[in-house]
Amino acid sequence: LEVHVLVDHSASMGFAGAGLSKWTVAQQAAILLLYVAHLQKDPAGLSMLGAELRHYLPPAGGTRQLQRASEVLVGQAPAGDCDWEAACRQVRARMKRRALVLVLSDFMGEPEAVGKALAMFRARKCDVLAIRLLHPEEMTLLPSTMTRFVDLEDGSASTVDPLLLREDYQAEFARHQSELRKALAARGITLMELQVLEGWEAVLAAHLRQRAVNWL
């Protein structure tokens, strides 16, 4: 089985808060998934997604492929935004056959746009697993004093009292989560939510075992 690991390389992935960053976990999870493919003797490749396809490592086997992927991931910091349609279209154009597509992202974009983009792989009869990286501080709007919030992708900023908008923020976050689940489920795409916390590796491994795709 050919395996494609797609990693969101947009600026929002750099959010760290007081703990691990989403980008750090995305890097490590990508290598973990590529390593599992290596153990399964499946050729695996890596794609970095941004406003377009920023880097493409064709599927291959062997430890040298793991080294190449590590060099790509470590050598670049997340920046800009993610155009899901443009980037996924470029990945699909390079695919030679049916594959397992594993996507690592915070999926902060418009849910329907994400769904349509990933549906391109379903149209090729690919099995798609969307792994959403969620930072606890983004989910709850943790600060309790006047805080300056900066959009990591467009640079806009606002200074607000989180206590005044936390309830609305959490409701909007929940709405976005629900719409993303629906957009992906409607297209036969599995969504896994992975919180950026210590021990995330065990959570990911347990989910992959439970999922029981042909790959595992």
PDB file of C-alpha atoms in Angstrom:
ATOM      1  CA  LEU A   1       0.000   0.000   0.000  1.00  0.00           C
ATOM      2  CA  GLU A   2       1.232   3.471  -0.869  1.00  0.00           C
ATOM      3  CA  VAL A   3       1.019   5.950   2.018  1.00  0.00           C
ATOM      4  CA  HIS A   4       0.890   9.747   1.744  1.00  0.00           C
ATOM      5  CA  VAL A   5       1.368  11.854   4.895  1.00  0.00           C
ATOM      6  CA  LEU A   6       0.094  15.417   4.369  1.00  0.00           C
ATOM      7  CA  VAL A   7       1.119  18.077   6.889  1.00  0.00           C
ATOM      8  CA  ASP A   8      -0.495  21.512   7.219  1.00  0.00           C
ATOM      9  CA  HIS A   9       2.370  24.020   7.114  1.00  0.00           C
ATOM     10  CA  SER A  10       0.317  27.175   7.726  1.00  0.00           C
ATOM     11  CA  ALA A  11       1.163  29.692  10.460  1.00  0.00           C
ATOM     12  CA  SER A  12      -1.638  28.639  12.810  1.00  0.00           C
ATOM     13  CA  MET A  13       0.191  25.336  13.314  1.00  0.00           C
ATOM     14  CA  GLY A  14       2.898  27.270  15.181  1.00  0.00           C
ATOM     15  CA  PHE A  15       0.650  28.023  18.153  1.00  0.00           C
ATOM     16  CA  ALA A  16       2.237  26.750  21.365  1.00  0.00           C
ATOM     17  CA  GLY A  17       0.622  28.507  24.319  1.00  0.00           C
ATOM     18  CA  ALA A  18       2.268  27.378  27.537  1.00  0.00           C
ATOM     19  CA  GLY A  19       3.132  23.872  26.326  1.00  0.00           C
ATOM     20  CA  LEU A  20       3.827  21.900  23.170  1.00  0.00           C
ATOM     21  CA  SER A  21       3.198  23.572  19.834  1.00  0.00           C
ATOM     22  CA  LYS A  22       0.906  22.028  17.263  1.00  0.00           C
ATOM     23  CA  TRP A  23       3.806  22.129  14.820  1.00  0.00           C
ATOM     24  CA  THR A  24       6.077  20.113  17.126  1.00  0.00           C
ATOM     25  CA  VAL A  25       3.438  17.416  17.487  1.00  0.00           C
ATOM     26  CA  ALA A  26       2.725  17.488  13.739  1.00  0.00           C
ATOM     27  CA  GLN A  27       6.437  16.946  13.000  1.00  0.00           C
ATOM     28  CA  GLN A  28       6.736  14.060  15.423  1.00  0.00           C
ATOM     29  CA  ALA A  29       3.430  12.476  14.390  1.00  0.00           C
ATOM     30  CA  ALA A  30       4.397  12.645  10.710  1.00  0.00           C
ATOM     31  CA  ILE A  31       7.650  10.810  11.387  1.00  0.00           C
ATOM     32  CA  LEU A  32       5.811   8.296  13.559  1.00  0.00           C
ATOM     33  CA  LEU A  33       3.357   7.547  10.742  1.00  0.00           C
ATOM     34  CA  LEU A  34       6.151   7.266   8.192  1.00  0.00           C
ATOM     35  CA  TYR A  35       7.989   4.912  10.523  1.00  0.00           C
ATOM     36  CA  VAL A  36       4.927   2.667  10.822  1.00  0.00           C
ATOM     37  CA  ALA A  37       4.751   2.569   7.022  1.00  0.00           C
ATOM     38  CA  HIS A  38       8.442   1.621   6.979  1.00  0.00           C
ATOM     39  CA  LEU A  39       7.788  -1.263   9.389  1.00  0.00           C
ATOM     40  CA  GLN A  40       4.913  -2.389   7.163  1.00  0.00           C
ATOM     41  CA  LYS A  41       7.258  -2.200   4.150  1.00  0.00           C
ATOM     42  CA  ASP A  42       4.866   0.250   2.487  1.00  0.00           C
ATOM     43  CA  PRO A  43       6.320   3.085   0.372  1.00  0.00           C
ATOM     44  CA  ALA A  44       5.454   6.400   2.039  1.00  0.00           C
ATOM     45  CA  GLY A  45       5.786  10.045   1.056  1.00  0.00           C
ATOM     46  CA  LEU A  46       5.460  13.457   2.690  1.00  0.00           C
ATOM     47  CA  SER A  47       3.644  16.570   1.474  1.00  0.00           C
ATOM     48  CA  MET A  48       3.783  20.032   3.072  1.00  0.00           C
ATOM     49  CA  LEU A  49       0.617  22.062   2.465  1.00  0.00           C
ATOM     50  CA  GLY A  50       0.342  25.851   2.380  1.00  0.00           C
ATOM     51  CA  ALA A  51      -1.044  28.335  -0.111  1.00  0.00           C
ATOM     52  CA  GLU A  52       0.130  25.661  -2.529  1.00  0.00           C
ATOM     53  CA  LEU A  53       2.089  22.423  -2.267  1.00  0.00           C
ATOM     54  CA  ARG A  54       5.275  23.659  -0.582  1.00  0.00           C
ATOM     55  CA  HIS A  55       7.219  20.430  -0.582  1.00  0.00           C
ATOM     56  CA  TYR A  56       6.628  16.958  -1.999  1.00  0.00           C
ATOM     57  CA  LEU A  57       8.643  13.869  -1.123  1.00  0.00           C
ATOM     58  CA  PRO A  58       7.549  10.980  -3.390  1.00  0.00           C
ATOM     59  CA  PRO A  59       6.659   7.685  -1.699  1.00  0.00           C
ATOM     60  CA  ALA A  60       9.623   5.418  -1.108  1.00  0.00           C
ATOM     61  CA  GLY A  61      10.809   2.830   1.383  1.00  0.00           C
ATOM     62  CA  GLY A  62      13.863   2.413   3.555  1.00  0.00           C
ATOM     63  CA  THR A  63      15.463   4.313   6.393  1.00  0.00           C
ATOM     64  CA  ARG A  64      16.877   6.894   3.992  1.00  0.00           C
ATOM     65  CA  GLN A  65      13.299   8.036   3.295  1.00  0.00           C
ATOM     66  CA  LEU A  66      12.759   8.625   7.014  1.00  0.00           C
ATOM     67  CA  GLN A  67      15.909  10.727   7.096  1.00  0.00           C
ATOM     68  CA  ARG A  68      14.783  12.789   4.102  1.00  0.00           C
ATOM     69  CA  ALA A  69      11.382  13.405   5.701  1.00  0.00           C
ATOM     70  CA  SER A  70      12.984  14.436   8.990  1.00  0.00           C
ATOM     71  CA  GLU A  71      15.212  16.928   7.206  1.00  0.00           C
ATOM     72  CA  VAL A  72      12.216  18.474   5.433  1.00  0.00           C
ATOM     73  CA  LEU A  73      10.146  18.764   8.615  1.00  0.00           C
ATOM     74  CA  VAL A  74      12.916  20.141  10.824  1.00  0.00           C
ATOM     75  CA  GLY A  75      14.170  22.575   8.221  1.00  0.00           C
ATOM     76  CA  GLN A  76      10.961  24.593   7.868  1.00  0.00           C
ATOM     77  CA  ALA A  77       8.815  26.667  10.230  1.00  0.00           C
ATOM     78  CA  PRO A  78       5.069  27.040   9.555  1.00  0.00           C
ATOM     79  CA  ALA A  79       4.049  30.259   7.796  1.00  0.00           C
ATOM     80  CA  GLY A  80       1.254  31.829   5.757  1.00  0.00           C
ATOM     81  CA  ASP A  81      -2.141  30.254   5.182  1.00  0.00           C
ATOM     82  CA  CYS A  82      -3.372  26.992   3.673  1.00  0.00           C
ATOM     83  CA  ASP A  83      -5.284  26.791   0.396  1.00  0.00           C
ATOM     84  CA  TRP A  84      -6.656  23.292   0.763  1.00  0.00           C
ATOM     85  CA  GLU A  85      -8.034  22.972  -2.752  1.00  0.00           C
ATOM     86  CA  ALA A  86      -4.865  24.140  -4.510  1.00  0.00           C
ATOM     87  CA  ALA A  87      -2.477  22.119  -2.339  1.00  0.00           C
ATOM     88  CA  CYS A  88      -4.485  18.889  -2.397  1.00  0.00           C
ATOM     89  CA  ARG A  89      -5.011  19.123  -6.137  1.00  0.00           C
ATOM     90  CA  GLN A  90      -1.237  19.252  -6.619  1.00  0.00           C
ATOM     91  CA  VAL A  91      -0.719  16.230  -4.357  1.00  0.00           C
ATOM     92  CA  ARG A  92      -3.404  14.236  -6.154  1.00  0.00           C
ATOM     93  CA  ALA A  93      -1.842  15.018  -9.523  1.00  0.00           C
ATOM     94  CA  ARG A  94       1.349  13.305  -8.342  1.00  0.00           C
ATOM     95  CA  MET A  95      -0.334  10.172  -7.037  1.00  0.00           C
ATOM     96  CA  LYS A  96       0.125   7.124  -9.238  1.00  0.00           C
ATOM     97  CA  ARG A  97      -2.349   4.761  -7.600  1.00  0.00           C
ATOM     98  CA  ARG A  98      -4.816   4.218  -4.778  1.00  0.00           C
ATOM     99  CA  ALA A  99      -3.274   5.110  -1.428  1.00  0.00           C
ATOM    100  CA  LEU A 100      -3.773   5.678   2.260  1.00  0.00           C
ATOM    101  CA  VAL A 101      -3.830   9.439   2.896  1.00  0.00           C
ATOM    102  CA  LEU A 102      -3.059  10.670   6.424  1.00  0.00           C
ATOM    103  CA  VAL A 103      -3.601  14.401   7.010  1.00  0.00           C
ATOM    104  CA  LEU A 104      -2.180  16.297  10.009  1.00  0.00           C
ATOM    105  CA  SER A 105      -3.697  19.745  10.577  1.00  0.00           C
ATOM    106  CA  ASP A 106      -5.627  21.969  12.962  1.00  0.00           C
ATOM    107  CA  PHE A 107      -8.222  22.378  10.167  1.00  0.00           C
ATOM    108  CA  MET A 108      -8.945  25.972  11.123  1.00  0.00           C
ATOM    109  CA  GLY A 109     -10.194  26.737   7.614  1.00  0.00           C
ATOM    110  CA  GLU A 110     -13.755  26.686   6.313  1.00  0.00           C
ATOM    111  CA  PRO A 111     -15.062  23.141   6.995  1.00  0.00           C
ATOM    112  CA  GLU A 112     -16.775  22.755   3.630  1.00  0.00           C
ATOM    113  CA  ALA A 113     -13.633  23.827   1.775  1.00  0.00           C
ATOM    114  CA  VAL A 114     -11.572  21.285   3.716  1.00  0.00           C
ATOM    115  CA  GLY A 115     -14.139  18.581   2.985  1.00  0.00           C
ATOM    116  CA  LYS A 116     -14.189  19.295  -0.748  1.00  0.00           C
ATOM    117  CA  ALA A 117     -10.393  19.299  -0.928  1.00  0.00           C
ATOM    118  CA  LEU A 118      -9.946  15.970   0.859  1.00  0.00           C
ATOM    119  CA  ALA A 119     -12.785  14.479  -1.203  1.00  0.00           C
ATOM    120  CA  MET A 120     -10.392  14.640  -4.179  1.00  0.00           C
ATOM    121  CA  PHE A 121      -8.567  11.664  -2.657  1.00  0.00           C
ATOM    122  CA  ARG A 122     -11.798   9.788  -1.962  1.00  0.00           C
ATOM    123  CA  ALA A 123     -12.621  10.180  -5.661  1.00  0.00           C
ATOM    124  CA  ARG A 124      -9.422   8.213  -6.332  1.00  0.00           C
ATOM    125  CA  LYS A 125     -10.688   5.446  -3.992  1.00  0.00           C
ATOM    126  CA  CYS A 126      -8.157   6.427  -1.324  1.00  0.00           C
ATOM    127  CA  ASP A 127      -8.707   5.788   2.375  1.00  0.00           C
ATOM    128  CA  VAL A 128      -8.413   9.157   4.160  1.00  0.00           C
ATOM    129  CA  LEU A 129      -7.775   9.817   7.849  1.00  0.00           C
ATOM    130  CA  ALA A 130      -7.884  13.465   8.968  1.00  0.00           C
ATOM    131  CA  ILE A 131      -5.979  13.937  12.244  1.00  0.00           C
ATOM    132  CA  ARG A 132      -6.949  17.241  13.834  1.00  0.00           C
ATOM    133  CA  LEU A 133      -4.424  18.708  16.258  1.00  0.00           C
ATOM    134  CA  LEU A 134      -6.195  20.690  18.964  1.00  0.00           C
ATOM    135  CA  HIS A 135      -4.408  22.848  21.512  1.00  0.00           C
ATOM    136  CA  PRO A 136      -6.266  23.006  24.857  1.00  0.00           C
ATOM    137  CA  GLU A 137      -5.731  26.771  25.159  1.00  0.00           C
ATOM    138  CA  GLU A 138      -7.347  27.354  21.761  1.00  0.00           C
ATOM    139  CA  MET A 139     -10.323  25.240  22.734  1.00  0.00           C
ATOM    140  CA  THR A 140     -11.108  27.111  25.952  1.00  0.00           C
ATOM    141  CA  LEU A 141      -9.653  30.624  25.485  1.00  0.00           C
ATOM    142  CA  LEU A 142      -7.612  30.155  28.649  1.00  0.00           C
ATOM    143  CA  PRO A 143      -6.349  33.703  29.530  1.00  0.00           C
ATOM    144  CA  SER A 144      -8.383  35.489  32.209  1.00  0.00           C
ATOM    145  CA  THR A 145      -6.897  39.001  32.010  1.00  0.00           C
ATOM    146  CA  MET A 146      -6.730  41.606  29.243  1.00  0.00           C
ATOM    147  CA  THR A 147      -4.917  39.832  26.417  1.00  0.00           C
ATOM    148  CA  ARG A 148      -3.619  40.789  22.989  1.00  0.00           C
ATOM    149  CA  PHE A 149      -4.605  38.135  20.430  1.00  0.00           C
ATOM    150  CA  VAL A 150      -2.698  38.001  17.141  1.00  0.00           C
ATOM    151  CA  ASP A 151      -3.868  36.083  14.069  1.00  0.00           C
ATOM    152  CA  LEU A 152      -0.851  33.957  13.150  1.00  0.00           C
ATOM    153  CA  GLU A 153      -1.795  33.887   9.477  1.00  0.00           C
ATOM    154  CA  ASP A 154      -2.794  37.452   8.591  1.00  0.00           C
ATOM    155  CA  GLY A 155      -1.128  39.353  11.457  1.00  0.00           C
ATOM    156  CA  SER A 156      -4.274  41.185  12.606  1.00  0.00           C
ATOM    157  CA  ALA A 157      -4.513  41.797  16.352  1.00  0.00           C
ATOM    158  CA  SER A 158      -7.030  42.782  19.020  1.00  0.00           C
ATOM    159  CA  THR A 159      -6.768  43.421  22.766  1.00  0.00           C
ATOM    160  CA  VAL A 160      -9.797  42.102  24.635  1.00  0.00           C
ATOM    161  CA  ASP A 161     -10.930  40.748  27.985  1.00  0.00           C
ATOM    162  CA  PRO A 162     -11.366  36.973  27.412  1.00  0.00           C
ATOM    163  CA  LEU A 163     -13.938  36.782  30.213  1.00  0.00           C
ATOM    164  CA  LEU A 164     -16.314  38.891  28.121  1.00  0.00           C
ATOM    165  CA  LEU A 165     -16.245  36.651  25.076  1.00  0.00           C
ATOM    166  CA  ARG A 166     -15.213  33.207  26.337  1.00  0.00           C
ATOM    167  CA  GLU A 167     -18.735  31.786  26.228  1.00  0.00           C
ATOM    168  CA  ASP A 168     -19.322  32.994  22.642  1.00  0.00           C
ATOM    169  CA  TYR A 169     -15.850  31.841  21.624  1.00  0.00           C
ATOM    170  CA  GLN A 170     -16.393  28.329  22.977  1.00  0.00           C
ATOM    171  CA  ALA A 171     -19.776  28.119  21.263  1.00  0.00           C
ATOM    172  CA  GLU A 172     -18.217  29.180  17.953  1.00  0.00           C
ATOM    173  CA  PHE A 173     -15.381  26.696  18.386  1.00  0.00           C
ATOM    174  CA  ALA A 174     -17.888  23.901  19.045  1.00  0.00           C
ATOM    175  CA  ARG A 175     -19.911  24.938  15.982  1.00  0.00           C
ATOM    176  CA  HIS A 176     -16.798  24.799  13.806  1.00  0.00           C
ATOM    177  CA  GLN A 177     -15.915  21.344  15.181  1.00  0.00           C
ATOM    178  CA  SER A 178     -19.411  20.071  14.450  1.00  0.00           C
ATOM    179  CA  GLU A 179     -19.418  21.454  10.903  1.00  0.00           C
ATOM    180  CA  LEU A 180     -15.995  19.957  10.208  1.00  0.00           C
ATOM    181  CA  ARG A 181     -17.130  16.518  11.403  1.00  0.00           C
ATOM    182  CA  LYS A 182     -20.227  16.719   9.198  1.00  0.00           C
ATOM    183  CA  ALA A 183     -18.313  17.949   6.133  1.00  0.00           C
ATOM    184  CA  LEU A 184     -15.829  15.079   6.386  1.00  0.00           C
ATOM    185  CA  ALA A 185     -18.321  12.367   7.370  1.00  0.00           C
ATOM    186  CA  ALA A 186     -20.512  13.256   4.386  1.00  0.00           C
ATOM    187  CA  ARG A 187     -17.559  12.382   2.154  1.00  0.00           C
ATOM    188  CA  GLY A 188     -16.560   9.180   3.914  1.00  0.00           C
ATOM    189  CA  ILE A 189     -13.530  10.711   5.626  1.00  0.00           C
ATOM    190  CA  THR A 190     -12.603   9.698   9.164  1.00  0.00           C
ATOM    191  CA  LEU A 191     -11.803  12.517  11.580  1.00  0.00           C
ATOM    192  CA  MET A 192      -9.634  11.937  14.627  1.00  0.00           C
ATOM    193  CA  GLU A 193      -9.162  14.716  17.182  1.00  0.00           C
ATOM    194  CA  LEU A 194      -5.779  14.675  18.929  1.00  0.00           C
ATOM    195  CA  GLN A 195      -5.085  17.122  21.741  1.00  0.00           C
ATOM    196  CA  VAL A 196      -1.589  18.600  21.942  1.00  0.00           C
ATOM    197  CA  LEU A 197      -0.712  17.182  25.352  1.00  0.00           C
ATOM    198  CA  GLU A 198       1.994  14.968  26.794  1.00  0.00           C
ATOM    199  CA  GLY A 199       1.206  11.358  25.923  1.00  0.00           C
ATOM    200  CA  TRP A 200      -0.423  12.120  22.572  1.00  0.00           C
ATOM    201  CA  GLU A 201       1.603   9.288  20.995  1.00  0.00           C
ATOM    202  CA  ALA A 202      -0.304   6.622  22.930  1.00  0.00           C
ATOM    203  CA  VAL A 203      -3.634   8.200  21.958  1.00  0.00           C
ATOM    204  CA  LEU A 204      -2.702   8.195  18.271  1.00  0.00           C
ATOM    205  CA  ALA A 205      -1.426   4.607  18.391  1.00  0.00           C
ATOM    206  CA  ALA A 206      -4.598   3.397  20.119  1.00  0.00           C
ATOM    207  CA  HIS A 207      -6.786   5.080  17.528  1.00  0.00           C
ATOM    208  CA  LEU A 208      -4.882   3.565  14.632  1.00  0.00           C
ATOM    209  CA  ARG A 209      -5.152   0.086  16.141  1.00  0.00           C
ATOM    210  CA  GLN A 210      -8.863   0.522  16.783  1.00  0.00           C
ATOM    211  CA  ARG A 211      -9.473   1.811  13.280  1.00  0.00           C
ATOM    212  CA  ALA A 212      -8.185  -1.461  11.840  1.00  0.00           C
ATOM    213  CA  VAL A 213      -7.596  -0.317   8.268  1.00  0.00           C
ATOM    214  CA  ASN A 214      -5.812  -2.750   5.963  1.00  0.00           C
ATOM    215  CA  TRP A 215      -2.586  -0.892   6.704  1.00  0.00           C
ATOM    216  CA  LEU A 216      -2.584  -1.851  10.408  1.00  0.00           C
TER     217      LEU A 216
END
